[in-house]
Structure formats: C-alpha cells, structure tokens
Coordinates of C-alpha atoms and ligand atoms in Angstrom, one line a residue:
X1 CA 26.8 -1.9 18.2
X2 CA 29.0 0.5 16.8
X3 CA 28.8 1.3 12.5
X4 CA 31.6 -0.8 11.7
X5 CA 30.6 -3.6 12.8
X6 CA 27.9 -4.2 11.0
X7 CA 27.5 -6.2 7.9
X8 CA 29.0 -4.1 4.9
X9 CA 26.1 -4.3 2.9
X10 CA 23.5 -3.2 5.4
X11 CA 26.0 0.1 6.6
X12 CA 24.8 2.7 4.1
X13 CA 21.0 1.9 4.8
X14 CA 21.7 2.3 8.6
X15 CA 21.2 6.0 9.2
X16 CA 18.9 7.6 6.6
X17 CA 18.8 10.7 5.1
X18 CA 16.0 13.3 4.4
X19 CA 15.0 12.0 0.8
X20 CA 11.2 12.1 1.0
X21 CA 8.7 14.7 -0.5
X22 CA 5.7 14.7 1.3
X23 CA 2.2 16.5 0.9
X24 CA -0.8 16.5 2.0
X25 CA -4.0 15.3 0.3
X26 CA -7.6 16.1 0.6
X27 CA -9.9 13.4 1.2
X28 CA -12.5 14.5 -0.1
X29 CA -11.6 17.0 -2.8
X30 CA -8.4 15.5 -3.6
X31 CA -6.5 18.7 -3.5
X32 CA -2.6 18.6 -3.0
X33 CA -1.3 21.0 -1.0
X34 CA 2.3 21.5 0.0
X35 CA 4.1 20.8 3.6
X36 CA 5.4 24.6 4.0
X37 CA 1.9 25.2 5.5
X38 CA 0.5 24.1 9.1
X39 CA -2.8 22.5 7.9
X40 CA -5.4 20.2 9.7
X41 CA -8.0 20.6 7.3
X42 CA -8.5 20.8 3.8
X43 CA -8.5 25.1 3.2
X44 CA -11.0 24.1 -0.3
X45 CA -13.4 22.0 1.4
X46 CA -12.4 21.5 5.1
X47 CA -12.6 17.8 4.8
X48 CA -9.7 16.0 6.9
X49 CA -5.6 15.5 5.2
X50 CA -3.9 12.4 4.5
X51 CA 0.3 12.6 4.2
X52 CA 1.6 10.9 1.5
X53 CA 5.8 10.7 0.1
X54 CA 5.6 11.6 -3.9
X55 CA 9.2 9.9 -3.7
X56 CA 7.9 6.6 -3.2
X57 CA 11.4 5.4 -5.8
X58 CA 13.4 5.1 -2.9
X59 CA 11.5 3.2 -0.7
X60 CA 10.8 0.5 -3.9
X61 CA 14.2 0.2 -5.1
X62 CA 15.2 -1.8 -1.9
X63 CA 12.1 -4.6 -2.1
X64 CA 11.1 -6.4 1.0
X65 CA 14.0 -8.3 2.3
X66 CA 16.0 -5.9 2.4
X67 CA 14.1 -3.4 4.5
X68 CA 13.2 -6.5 6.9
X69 CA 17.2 -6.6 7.4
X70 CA 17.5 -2.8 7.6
X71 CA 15.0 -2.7 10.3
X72 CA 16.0 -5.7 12.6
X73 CA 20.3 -4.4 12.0
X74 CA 18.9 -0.9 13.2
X75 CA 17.3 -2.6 16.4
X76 CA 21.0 -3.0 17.2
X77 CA 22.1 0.6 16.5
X78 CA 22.8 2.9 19.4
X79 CA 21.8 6.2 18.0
X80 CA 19.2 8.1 19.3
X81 CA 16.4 9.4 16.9
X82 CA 16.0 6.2 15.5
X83 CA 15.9 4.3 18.8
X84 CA 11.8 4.5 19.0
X85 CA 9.1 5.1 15.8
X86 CA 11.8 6.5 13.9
X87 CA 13.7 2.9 13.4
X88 CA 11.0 3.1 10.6
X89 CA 12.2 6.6 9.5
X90 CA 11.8 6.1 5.6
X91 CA 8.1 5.0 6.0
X92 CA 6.8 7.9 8.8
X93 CA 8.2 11.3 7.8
X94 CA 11.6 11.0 6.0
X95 CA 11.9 14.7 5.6
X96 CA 12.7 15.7 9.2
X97 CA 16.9 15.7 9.5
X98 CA 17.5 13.4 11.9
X99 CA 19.0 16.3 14.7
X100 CA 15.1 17.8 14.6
X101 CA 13.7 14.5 15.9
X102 CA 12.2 14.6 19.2
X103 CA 12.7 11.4 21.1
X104 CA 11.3 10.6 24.7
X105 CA 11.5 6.6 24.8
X106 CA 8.4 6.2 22.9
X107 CA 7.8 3.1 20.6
X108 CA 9.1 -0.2 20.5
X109 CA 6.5 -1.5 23.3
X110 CA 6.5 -5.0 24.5
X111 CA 4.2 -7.6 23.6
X112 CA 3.4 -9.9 26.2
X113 CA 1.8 -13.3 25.8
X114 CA -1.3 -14.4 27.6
X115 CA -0.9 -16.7 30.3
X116 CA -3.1 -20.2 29.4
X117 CA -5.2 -19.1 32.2
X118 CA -6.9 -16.1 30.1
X119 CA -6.3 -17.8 26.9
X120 CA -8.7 -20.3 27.9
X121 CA -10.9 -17.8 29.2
X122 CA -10.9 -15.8 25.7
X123 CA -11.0 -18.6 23.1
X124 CA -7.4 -18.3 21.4
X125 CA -3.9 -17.4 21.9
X126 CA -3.4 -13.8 22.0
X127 CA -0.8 -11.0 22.8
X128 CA -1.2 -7.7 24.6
X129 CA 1.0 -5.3 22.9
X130 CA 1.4 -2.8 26.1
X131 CA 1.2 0.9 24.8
X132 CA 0.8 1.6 28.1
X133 CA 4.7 2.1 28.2
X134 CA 4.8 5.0 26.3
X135 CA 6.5 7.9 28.5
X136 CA 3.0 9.7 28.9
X137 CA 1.5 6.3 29.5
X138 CA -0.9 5.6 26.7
X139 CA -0.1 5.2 22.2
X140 CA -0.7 8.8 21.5
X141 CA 3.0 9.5 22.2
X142 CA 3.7 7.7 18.9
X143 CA 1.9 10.5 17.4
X144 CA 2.6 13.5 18.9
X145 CA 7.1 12.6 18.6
X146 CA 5.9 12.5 14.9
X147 CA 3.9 15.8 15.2
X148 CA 6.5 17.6 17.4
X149 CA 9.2 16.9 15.4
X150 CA 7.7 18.1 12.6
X151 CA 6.9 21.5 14.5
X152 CA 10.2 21.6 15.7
X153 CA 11.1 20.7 11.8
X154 CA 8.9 23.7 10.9
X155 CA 10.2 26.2 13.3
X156 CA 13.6 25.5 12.3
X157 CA 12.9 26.2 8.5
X158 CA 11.1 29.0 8.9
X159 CA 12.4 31.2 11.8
X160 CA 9.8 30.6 14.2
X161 CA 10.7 31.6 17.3
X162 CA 7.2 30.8 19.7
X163 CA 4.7 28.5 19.2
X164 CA 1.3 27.5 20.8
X165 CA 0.0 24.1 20.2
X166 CA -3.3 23.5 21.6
X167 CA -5.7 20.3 21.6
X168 CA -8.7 19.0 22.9
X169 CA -8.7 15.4 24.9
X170 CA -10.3 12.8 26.5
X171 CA -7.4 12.8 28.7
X172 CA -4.3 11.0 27.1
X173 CA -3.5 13.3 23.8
X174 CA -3.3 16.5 26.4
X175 CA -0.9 14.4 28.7
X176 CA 1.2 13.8 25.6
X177 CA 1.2 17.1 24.3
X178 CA 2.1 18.7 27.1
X179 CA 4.7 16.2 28.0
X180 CA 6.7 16.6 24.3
X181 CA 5.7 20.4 24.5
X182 CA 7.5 20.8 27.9
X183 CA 10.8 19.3 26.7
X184 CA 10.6 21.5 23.5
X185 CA 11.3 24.6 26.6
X186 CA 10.4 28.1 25.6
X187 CA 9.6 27.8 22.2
X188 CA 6.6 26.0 22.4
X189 CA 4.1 26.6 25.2
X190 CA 0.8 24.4 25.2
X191 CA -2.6 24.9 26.2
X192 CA -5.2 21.6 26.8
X193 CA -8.7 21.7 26.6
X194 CA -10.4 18.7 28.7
X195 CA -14.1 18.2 29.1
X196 CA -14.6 19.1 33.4
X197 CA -14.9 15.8 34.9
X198 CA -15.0 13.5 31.9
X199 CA -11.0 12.7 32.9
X200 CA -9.4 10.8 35.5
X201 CA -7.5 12.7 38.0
X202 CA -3.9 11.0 36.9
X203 CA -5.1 12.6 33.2
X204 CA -5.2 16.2 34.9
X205 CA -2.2 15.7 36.9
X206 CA 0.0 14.5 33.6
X207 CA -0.9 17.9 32.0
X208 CA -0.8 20.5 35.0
X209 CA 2.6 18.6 36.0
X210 CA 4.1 19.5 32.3
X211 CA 3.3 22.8 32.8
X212 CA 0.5 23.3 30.4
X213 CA -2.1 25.7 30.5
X214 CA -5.2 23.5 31.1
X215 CA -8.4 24.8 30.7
X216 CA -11.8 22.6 31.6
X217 CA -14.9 23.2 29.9
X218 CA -18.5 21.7 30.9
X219 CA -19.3 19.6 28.2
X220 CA -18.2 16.2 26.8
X221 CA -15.1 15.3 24.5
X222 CA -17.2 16.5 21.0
X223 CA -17.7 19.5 22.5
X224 CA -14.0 20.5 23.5
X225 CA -13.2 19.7 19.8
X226 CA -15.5 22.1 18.4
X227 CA -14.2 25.0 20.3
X228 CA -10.3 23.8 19.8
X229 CA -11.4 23.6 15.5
X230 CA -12.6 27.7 16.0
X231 CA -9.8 28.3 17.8
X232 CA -7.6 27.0 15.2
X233 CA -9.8 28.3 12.2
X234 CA -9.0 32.0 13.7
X235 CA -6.1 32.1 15.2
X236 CA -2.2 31.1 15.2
X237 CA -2.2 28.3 16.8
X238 CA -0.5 24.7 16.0
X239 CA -3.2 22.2 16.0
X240 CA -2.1 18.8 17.8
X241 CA -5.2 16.8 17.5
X242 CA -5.5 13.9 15.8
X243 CA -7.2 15.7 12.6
X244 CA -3.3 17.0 12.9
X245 CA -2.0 14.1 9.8
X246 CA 2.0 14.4 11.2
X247 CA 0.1 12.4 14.6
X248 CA -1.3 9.7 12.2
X249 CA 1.9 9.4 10.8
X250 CA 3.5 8.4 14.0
X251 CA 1.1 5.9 14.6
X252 CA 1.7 3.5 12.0
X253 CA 4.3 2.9 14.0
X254 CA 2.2 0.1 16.3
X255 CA 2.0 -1.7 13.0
X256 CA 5.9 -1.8 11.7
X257 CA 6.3 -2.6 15.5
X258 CA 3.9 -5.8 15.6
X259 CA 5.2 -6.7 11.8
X260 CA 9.2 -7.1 12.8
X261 CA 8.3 -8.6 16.3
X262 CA 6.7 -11.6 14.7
X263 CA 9.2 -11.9 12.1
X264 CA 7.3 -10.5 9.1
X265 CA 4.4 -13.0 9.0
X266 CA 1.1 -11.7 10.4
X267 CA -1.1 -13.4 7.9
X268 CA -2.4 -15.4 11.2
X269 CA -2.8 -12.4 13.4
X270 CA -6.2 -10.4 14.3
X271 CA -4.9 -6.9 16.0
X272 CA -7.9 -5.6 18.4
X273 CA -8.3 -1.7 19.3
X274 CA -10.8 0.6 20.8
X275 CA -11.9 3.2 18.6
X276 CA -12.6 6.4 19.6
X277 CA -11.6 9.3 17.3
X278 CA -10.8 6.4 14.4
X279 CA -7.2 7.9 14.3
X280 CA -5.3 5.2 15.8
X281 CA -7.6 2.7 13.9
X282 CA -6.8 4.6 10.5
X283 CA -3.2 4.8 11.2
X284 CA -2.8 0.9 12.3
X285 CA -4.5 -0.2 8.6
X286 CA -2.3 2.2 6.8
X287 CA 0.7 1.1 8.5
X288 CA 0.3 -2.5 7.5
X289 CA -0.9 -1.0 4.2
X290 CA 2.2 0.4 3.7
X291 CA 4.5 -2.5 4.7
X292 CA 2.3 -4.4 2.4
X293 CA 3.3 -2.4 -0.4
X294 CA 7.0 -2.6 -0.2
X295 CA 6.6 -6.8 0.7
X296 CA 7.7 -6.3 3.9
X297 CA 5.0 -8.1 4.9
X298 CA 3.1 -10.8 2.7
X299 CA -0.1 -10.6 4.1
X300 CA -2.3 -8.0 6.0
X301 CA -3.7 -9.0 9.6
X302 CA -6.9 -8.7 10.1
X303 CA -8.2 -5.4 12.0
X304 CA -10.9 -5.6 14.7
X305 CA -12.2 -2.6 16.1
X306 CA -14.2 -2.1 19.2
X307 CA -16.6 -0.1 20.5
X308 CA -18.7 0.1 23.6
X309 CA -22.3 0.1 23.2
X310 CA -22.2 3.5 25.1
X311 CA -20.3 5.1 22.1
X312 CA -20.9 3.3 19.0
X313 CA -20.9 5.7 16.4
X314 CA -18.5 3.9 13.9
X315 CA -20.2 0.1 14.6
X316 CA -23.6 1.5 13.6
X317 CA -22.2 2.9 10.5
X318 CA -20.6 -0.5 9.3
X319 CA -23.9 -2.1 11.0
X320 CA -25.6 -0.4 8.0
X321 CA -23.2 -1.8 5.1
X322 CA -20.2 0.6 4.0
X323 CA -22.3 3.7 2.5
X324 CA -19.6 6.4 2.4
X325 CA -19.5 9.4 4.8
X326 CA -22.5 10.9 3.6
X327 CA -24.3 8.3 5.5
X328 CA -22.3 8.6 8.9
X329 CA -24.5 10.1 11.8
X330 CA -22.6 11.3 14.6
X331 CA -24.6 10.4 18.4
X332 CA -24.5 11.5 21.7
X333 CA -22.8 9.5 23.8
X334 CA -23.3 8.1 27.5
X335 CA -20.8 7.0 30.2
X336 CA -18.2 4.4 29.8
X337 CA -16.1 3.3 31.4
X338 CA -13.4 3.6 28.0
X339 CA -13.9 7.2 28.8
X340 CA -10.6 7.8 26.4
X341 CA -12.8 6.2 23.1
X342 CA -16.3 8.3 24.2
X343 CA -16.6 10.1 21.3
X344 CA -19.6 10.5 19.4
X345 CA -18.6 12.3 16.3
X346 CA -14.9 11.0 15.3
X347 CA -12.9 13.1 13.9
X348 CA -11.1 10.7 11.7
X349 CA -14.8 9.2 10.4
X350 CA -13.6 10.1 6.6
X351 CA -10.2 8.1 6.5
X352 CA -11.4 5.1 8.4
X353 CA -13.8 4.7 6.0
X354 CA -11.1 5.2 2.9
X355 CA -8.7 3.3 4.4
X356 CA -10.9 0.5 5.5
X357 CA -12.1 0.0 2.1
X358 CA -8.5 0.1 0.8
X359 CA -7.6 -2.5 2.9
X360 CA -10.2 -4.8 2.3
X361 CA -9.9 -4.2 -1.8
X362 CA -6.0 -4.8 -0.9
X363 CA -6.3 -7.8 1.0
X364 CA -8.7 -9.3 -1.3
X365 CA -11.6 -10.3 1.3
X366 CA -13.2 -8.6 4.1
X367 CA -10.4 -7.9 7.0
X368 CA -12.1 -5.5 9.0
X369 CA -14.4 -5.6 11.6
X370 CA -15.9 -3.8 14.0
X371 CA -17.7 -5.2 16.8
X372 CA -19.7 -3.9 20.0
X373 CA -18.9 -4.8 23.7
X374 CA -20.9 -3.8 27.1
X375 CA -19.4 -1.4 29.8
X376 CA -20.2 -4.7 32.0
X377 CA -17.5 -6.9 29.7
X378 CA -15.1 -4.4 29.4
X379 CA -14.2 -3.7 33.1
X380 CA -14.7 -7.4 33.7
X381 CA -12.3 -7.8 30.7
X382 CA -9.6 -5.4 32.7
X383 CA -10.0 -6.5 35.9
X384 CA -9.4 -10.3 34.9
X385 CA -6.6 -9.1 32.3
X386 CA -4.8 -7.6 35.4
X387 CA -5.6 -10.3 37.4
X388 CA -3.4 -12.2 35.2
X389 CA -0.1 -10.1 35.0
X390 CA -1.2 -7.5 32.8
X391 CA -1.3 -3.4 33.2
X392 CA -4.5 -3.2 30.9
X393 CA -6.4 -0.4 30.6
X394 CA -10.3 -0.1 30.6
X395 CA -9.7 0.3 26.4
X396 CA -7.3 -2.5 26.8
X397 CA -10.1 -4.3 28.8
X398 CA -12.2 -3.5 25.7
X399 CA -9.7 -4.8 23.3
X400 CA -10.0 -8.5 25.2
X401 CA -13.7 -8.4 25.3
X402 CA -13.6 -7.1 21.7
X403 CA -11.5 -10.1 20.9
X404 CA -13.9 -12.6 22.6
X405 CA -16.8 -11.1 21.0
X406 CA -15.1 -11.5 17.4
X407 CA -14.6 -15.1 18.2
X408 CA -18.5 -15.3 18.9
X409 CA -19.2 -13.5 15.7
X410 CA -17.0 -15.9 13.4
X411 CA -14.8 -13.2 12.6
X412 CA -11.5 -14.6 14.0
X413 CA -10.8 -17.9 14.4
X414 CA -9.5 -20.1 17.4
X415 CA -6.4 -20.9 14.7
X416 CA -5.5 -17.3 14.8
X417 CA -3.5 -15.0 17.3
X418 CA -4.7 -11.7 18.7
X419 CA -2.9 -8.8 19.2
X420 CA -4.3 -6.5 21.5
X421 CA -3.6 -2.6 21.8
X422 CA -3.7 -1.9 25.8
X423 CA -3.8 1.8 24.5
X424 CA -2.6 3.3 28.3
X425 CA -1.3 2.0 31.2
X426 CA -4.1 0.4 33.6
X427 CA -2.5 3.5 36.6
X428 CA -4.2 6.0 34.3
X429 CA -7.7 4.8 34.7
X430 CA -7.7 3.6 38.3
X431 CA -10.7 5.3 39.1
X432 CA -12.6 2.5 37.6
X433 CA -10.7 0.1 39.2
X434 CA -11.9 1.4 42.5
X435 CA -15.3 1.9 41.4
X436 CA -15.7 -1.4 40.4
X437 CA -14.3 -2.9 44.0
X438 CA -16.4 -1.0 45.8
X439 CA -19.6 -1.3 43.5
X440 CA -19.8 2.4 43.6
X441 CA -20.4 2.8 39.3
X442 CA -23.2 5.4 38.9
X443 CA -26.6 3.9 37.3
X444 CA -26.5 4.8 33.9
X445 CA -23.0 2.6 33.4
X446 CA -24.9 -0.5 34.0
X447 CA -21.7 -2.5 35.7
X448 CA -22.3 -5.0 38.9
X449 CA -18.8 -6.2 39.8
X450 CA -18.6 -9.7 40.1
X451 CA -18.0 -10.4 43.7
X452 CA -15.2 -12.5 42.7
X453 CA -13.6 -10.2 41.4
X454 CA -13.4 -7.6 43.8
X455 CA -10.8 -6.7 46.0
X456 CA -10.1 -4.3 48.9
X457 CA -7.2 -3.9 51.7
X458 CA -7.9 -5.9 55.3
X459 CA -6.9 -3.6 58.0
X460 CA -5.0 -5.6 60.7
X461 CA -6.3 -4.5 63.9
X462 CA -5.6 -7.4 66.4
X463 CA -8.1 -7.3 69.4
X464 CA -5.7 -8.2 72.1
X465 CA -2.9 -5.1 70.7
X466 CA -3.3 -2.1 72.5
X467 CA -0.2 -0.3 71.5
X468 CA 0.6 0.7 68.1
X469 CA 3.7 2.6 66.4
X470 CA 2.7 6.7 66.0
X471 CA 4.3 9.2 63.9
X472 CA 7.8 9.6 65.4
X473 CA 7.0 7.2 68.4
X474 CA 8.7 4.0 67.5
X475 CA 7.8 0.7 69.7
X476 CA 10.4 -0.7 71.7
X477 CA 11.1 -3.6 74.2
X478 CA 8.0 -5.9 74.8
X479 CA 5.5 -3.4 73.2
X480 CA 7.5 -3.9 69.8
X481 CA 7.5 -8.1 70.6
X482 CA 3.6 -8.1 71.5
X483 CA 2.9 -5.8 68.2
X484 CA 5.0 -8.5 65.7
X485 CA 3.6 -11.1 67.9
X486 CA -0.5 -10.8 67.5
X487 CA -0.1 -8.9 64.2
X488 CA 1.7 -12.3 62.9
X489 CA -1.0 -14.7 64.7
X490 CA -3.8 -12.3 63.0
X491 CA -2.2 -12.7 59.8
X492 CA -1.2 -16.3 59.8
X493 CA -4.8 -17.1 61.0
X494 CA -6.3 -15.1 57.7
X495 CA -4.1 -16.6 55.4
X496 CA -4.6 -19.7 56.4
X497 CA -0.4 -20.2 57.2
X498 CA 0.8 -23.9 58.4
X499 CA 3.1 -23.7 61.7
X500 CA 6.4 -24.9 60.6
Ligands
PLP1 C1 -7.1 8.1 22.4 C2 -7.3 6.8 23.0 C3 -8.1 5.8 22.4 C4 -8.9 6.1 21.1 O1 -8.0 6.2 20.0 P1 -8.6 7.0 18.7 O2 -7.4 7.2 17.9 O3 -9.2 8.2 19.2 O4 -9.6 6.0 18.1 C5 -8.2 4.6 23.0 N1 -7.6 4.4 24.2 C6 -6.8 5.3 24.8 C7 -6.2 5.0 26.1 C8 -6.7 6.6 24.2 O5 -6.0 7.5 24.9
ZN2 ZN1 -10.7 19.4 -0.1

C-alpha cells in the first residue's frame, strides 16, 4: 500500500528515523561505553555487553496502542528495510539510517498450528513458529541482519573500507554469517570456525557455498569459541558471535513477532526453546520485556527453556536455585542429537541469568523454566512433529518434548498455548533423520527408533520385468507396456489398491 493511503494519523510514524542513542553496558561492572567502538566484551572486566537506547522518550511518548497500530499499518507497507525484524525498527537498533539496513527476507516467520493429532499427543494446543524459514534456514539470521547492518552502519561512519568478521559455530551462526557476509561483496570477507565433525554436511555446505573461509578444528563447539575470543582479543577482526550484543538485538525480534501475530495478548502463551549458548533465550525474554514496557503487551508469556540431558549446563544451574553467576559450572558435553544447543559453557550464562530474574521480578511470579528432555524424546519429538506437517528440527523436536515435559512438571497448563521455536529447518539436520530410520545412532546417544516410526524407500523390482529404462535408452513398444504393466500390479499389490 502506497503512503497516502494510509490513515492520516498513522503516516508520520510509518517510516522512522534514526532518533535512538544506544550504548553498551557491562554486566557485570556496569560500565557504559559508547557505540563508536566494535566491542564484545567488557574492556574493564571482560564480562559480556548488553545494548540499551538512553532515548527511551520517544518510544514512551506514543503508549501502547499506538505502536500496536504502527506495527500492524507497517505490515502493509511495501518498503524494503522494514519488511523483516526491522518492522520493529524503534525497539532493535534505531540508529542505523534506514539505506544501511541489510535485508535478506529474514523475520516475520509463520506460525503454524498443531494438527489435533499431535495436540493430543502433547497435552495442549500449541503453535510451531517455523524459524526454519529464515534465508540461511535456522533464527540466527534475525541476528546477524541486526549485526551486519550495524557493521555496514560502522563502516559507513568511519571510512572502513575491508572488514573480516569471524565466528565460531555449531553449524547455523557460520551459515548465516557467511550468507549476510557474501551479499555485503568485497568489503567484508568472513572466515567460520566449525568444530571437525560436530556439523551436519548441509551446515558445511551453507558456508563453503557463501564463499567463506571455513576452517575445522578438532574439538567440540566450547572449544572453537575459545580460539575465535583470542583471535578477537589480538587482532582486527569483527566478532559475529552471539557475545556480539547487535545479534541479541536482532533476536528480540521472535518476540515482537509472536506478540502482533496473536493480537497483543500472550498472557495465555508458554513459548518453548532449546538453549544452547542462552543468546536466543536472553534475547526472546528481553523482547517481551521490552514490549511490556511500552504496554504493547499486557502481560509476559511464560518462557520455557530446554535442554537435553546431554548438555545441561543452564538446567543444573536453575536445578540448584538462582545463585548468581559465581555459582555457574560450565560441563563437558556428550552427543546429541540438538547438536546446534551442545554447548557446555554458554556464552550468554551472565544475561540469562539478569534477564531471567528481571522477568520474573517483572511479571510478578515465577515465568521461567527450564526443563530437561532425553536424546530418545527429542528425535521421537521431530520425527512425529514431521510426521504431522511440520519441517521441525532436532531443537524444534526438543522444543515439543520440552513442552510435554513442562506439562508433566506443572509448569504450563493444558489451558495454555505453546509456542514453539523450530529454530532451523528439519533439511539442515537430516543426518539424524536418517540415522534414526536406519537405527544406525552410535552408543553413547542412547536412541532406539521406534519401529513405527521409521521409514525407508521400497525399491520396485518386479520379478517377472526383465527390461528396464537405462541412461539414454528409453523403452519403447511392448518393453515400455510390460514395464508400466508389472511395475503397476507390484505397486497396486503393496498398497493395497482396489481394482476399479
Ligand atoms: C544456535 C541454535 C540454537 C541455540 O540457540 P542459543 O542462542 O545458542 O541458545 C538452537 N537451535 C538451533 C537450530 C541453533 O542454530
Ligand atoms: Zn565490566
């Protein structure tokens, strides 16, 4: 719809201007520090950065209603840079002119209802909220379009001409990077760092196809991380890992997204995620925090989080009661089959904890939980996801056995609604898929497909057919008739077909 046509009142909210002043804040310190620096960690006390807008004047002036109308009147807008996260431009980085933004049809996934099949199989109504339609295939594009338009921000205002933005992944936040990196051309090269063998080989095709520098290193996710933080500590190079606040940022958008899709009323809702780093986790609760704030939203949802019991840092620490990050103890991790959440020692350990609390304080009760799941529910959890017309991954698998396990444990109710973060698309992971139809998961995962469950292609090799098409050597006459004629019989007689 074109600018004109919109109500008269809503037209000079439509396309925002530049009017925040953000900074970043130490965690633990509290330090400010200005914007005009790349920084990932805290340069007092190297404890992790949160963003905040000092011009937060603005954003209250307007009060609740109104933003709900500027939001669902921009829905309608054709213009570009606000046609993914940045619809919610004033509440994600409202300092980067509008021309810097780097869209790539991130944002604004669907959510898609659970048949009554799996509802009944779970316990309540829920929703998946498919982030598996990001361009790169999984949520972390949210981030990295907030991150990479920053850079792209940054380069602009200070006269960089060459960048080189490096991470360390479990699979998805290199696909990203690299994807946003490659449409940035020349000016920004990227280099990945991916533990050997600990990603699926559609997560090291994404990368290499971008034209990254990839570079594999023995070792699991924790330990890619450490080398990536060295690397950053001592040389120029822009940081995109999640301890990178711009990505956090970006991810909020998941929550603005679930808050106008249900009409501003998410007081009923539980919204389920895998945690494996904690950013997305941190970035969903501030989100809602934030909407909260302005009365977008009356109430907060409740937050589950979910771990497998094969890389259960964060659980254990809320197991214990809430003792602040002294407490935390990092662990080594073992197989799973949510190979994107196996991390041990999360990076983002310091604001989940802040921000959980927050929440919780906000909200007035306790809203978030984490629970625990087996590597046994969560592929069952994918495979009978999919089996009902979804595109869950294994961390979306974990979300719905996360869900059902919350039910168990009193924390949701079968009143409620889920919402479920499938955090990549199920094509990503498919490896698992196959392992689990052909019972081929090594020991220490602990999975037994259910035989139900499986499936594998028939090959159609009818005894009485002797001929059959080869490469350039087409059948003809009565070979063609005698192939359609058995391979039909062969396949009515499996499938069980009536004779008209
Ligand atoms: C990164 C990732 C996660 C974990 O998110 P964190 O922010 O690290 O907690 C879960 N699922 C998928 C598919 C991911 O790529
Ligand atoms: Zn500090």
């Amino acid at each position: 719809m074109k600018i004109e046509q919109f109500p008269e009142e809503i037209r000079p909210y439509l396309i925002p201007e530049p009017k925040g002043q953000m900074f970043y804040q130490c965690l633990g310190c509290k330090t400010e520090f200005g914007i005009d620096h790349l920084l990932y960690t805290c340069p007092d006390c190297g404890s992790v950065l949160l963003l905040h807008n000092r011009n937060q004047k603005h954003l209250k002036d307007k009060g609740g209603a109104i933003w709900q109308k500027i939001f669902d009147y921009r829905r309608m807008l054709n213009h570009q840079p606000l046609k993914g996260i940045f619809r919610y431009y004033e509440f994600i980085a409202p300092i980067i002119p509008l021309e810097q933004i780097i869209y790539l049809g991130e944002g604004q996934t669907p959510v898609v209802k659970a048949n009554d099949r799996l509802r009944d199989m779970v316990g309540l109504d829920f929703y998946f909220k498919d982030d598996g339609l990001n361009p790169s295939a999984s949520f972390k594009d949210r981030g990295m379009a907030c991150a990479l338009s920053f850079i792209n921000h940054f380069a602009k205002t200070h006269q960089t001409d060459s960048m080189l933005a490096i991470c360390a992944s479990t699979g998805d936040t290199s696909a990203s990077a690299a994807l946003y990196a490659s449409y940035m051309g020349d000016f920004l090269k990227s280099a990945v760092l991916l533990p050997r063998g600990k990603v699926t080989e559609q997560q090291l095709a994404q990368p290499l196809g971008s034209g990254a520098k990839v570079l594999e290193i023995q070792g699991v996710f924790d330990d890619c991380m450490r080398v990536v933080e060295a690397l950053a500590d001592n040389y120029h190079v822009a940081l995109l890992n999640s301890k990178n606040s711009w990505r956090i940022l970006g991810q909020e958008s998941f929550s603005f997204e679930i808050a106008q899709d249900f009409d501003y009323s998410v007081g009923d809702k539980a919204v389920v995620l895998p945690i494996g780093n904690a950013g997305n986790i941190t970035a969903v609760m501030s989100g809602f925090l934030k909407f909260h704030r302005e009365g977008i939203i009356a109430e907060l949802p409740k937050i589950i989080g979910v771990q497998s019991k094969h890389a259960d840092p964060v659980y254990r620490y809320y197991l214990e009661g809430d003792a602040g990050i002294e407490t935390f103890k990092p662990i080594t991790v073992k197989q799973s089959v949510a190979q994107a959440a196996m991390i041990g020692n999360p990076v983002s350990m310091p604001r989940v904890i802040h921000v959980a609390r927050n929440y919780n304080q906000v909200a007035g009760e306790r809203r978030v939980f984490v629970v625990r799941v087996t590597e046994q529910e969560i592929m069952d959890a994918m495979i009978i996801a999919n089996r009902n017309g979804n595109i869950a991954c294994t961390q979306g698998g974990e979300s719905m056995a996360g869900l059902k396990k919350a039910l168990e444990e009193g924390y949701v109710g079968p009143e409620e609604v889920g919402i479920l973060d499938s955090t990549a698309h199920m094509l990503k992971f498919l490896p698992f898929q196959e392992m689990y139809f052909q019972d081929s998961f090594e020991p220490e995962f602990n999975i037994k497909p259910r035989p139900e469950l499986k499936n594998a292609p028939t090959w159609i090799r009818p005894k009485d057919l002797r001929k059959y098409p080869e490469p350039g050597q087409p059948l003809q006459g009565e070979d063609m008739q005698a192939f359609v004629r058995e391979m039909t019989k062969e396949i009515a007689g499996i499938l069980n077909l009536k004779k008209k």
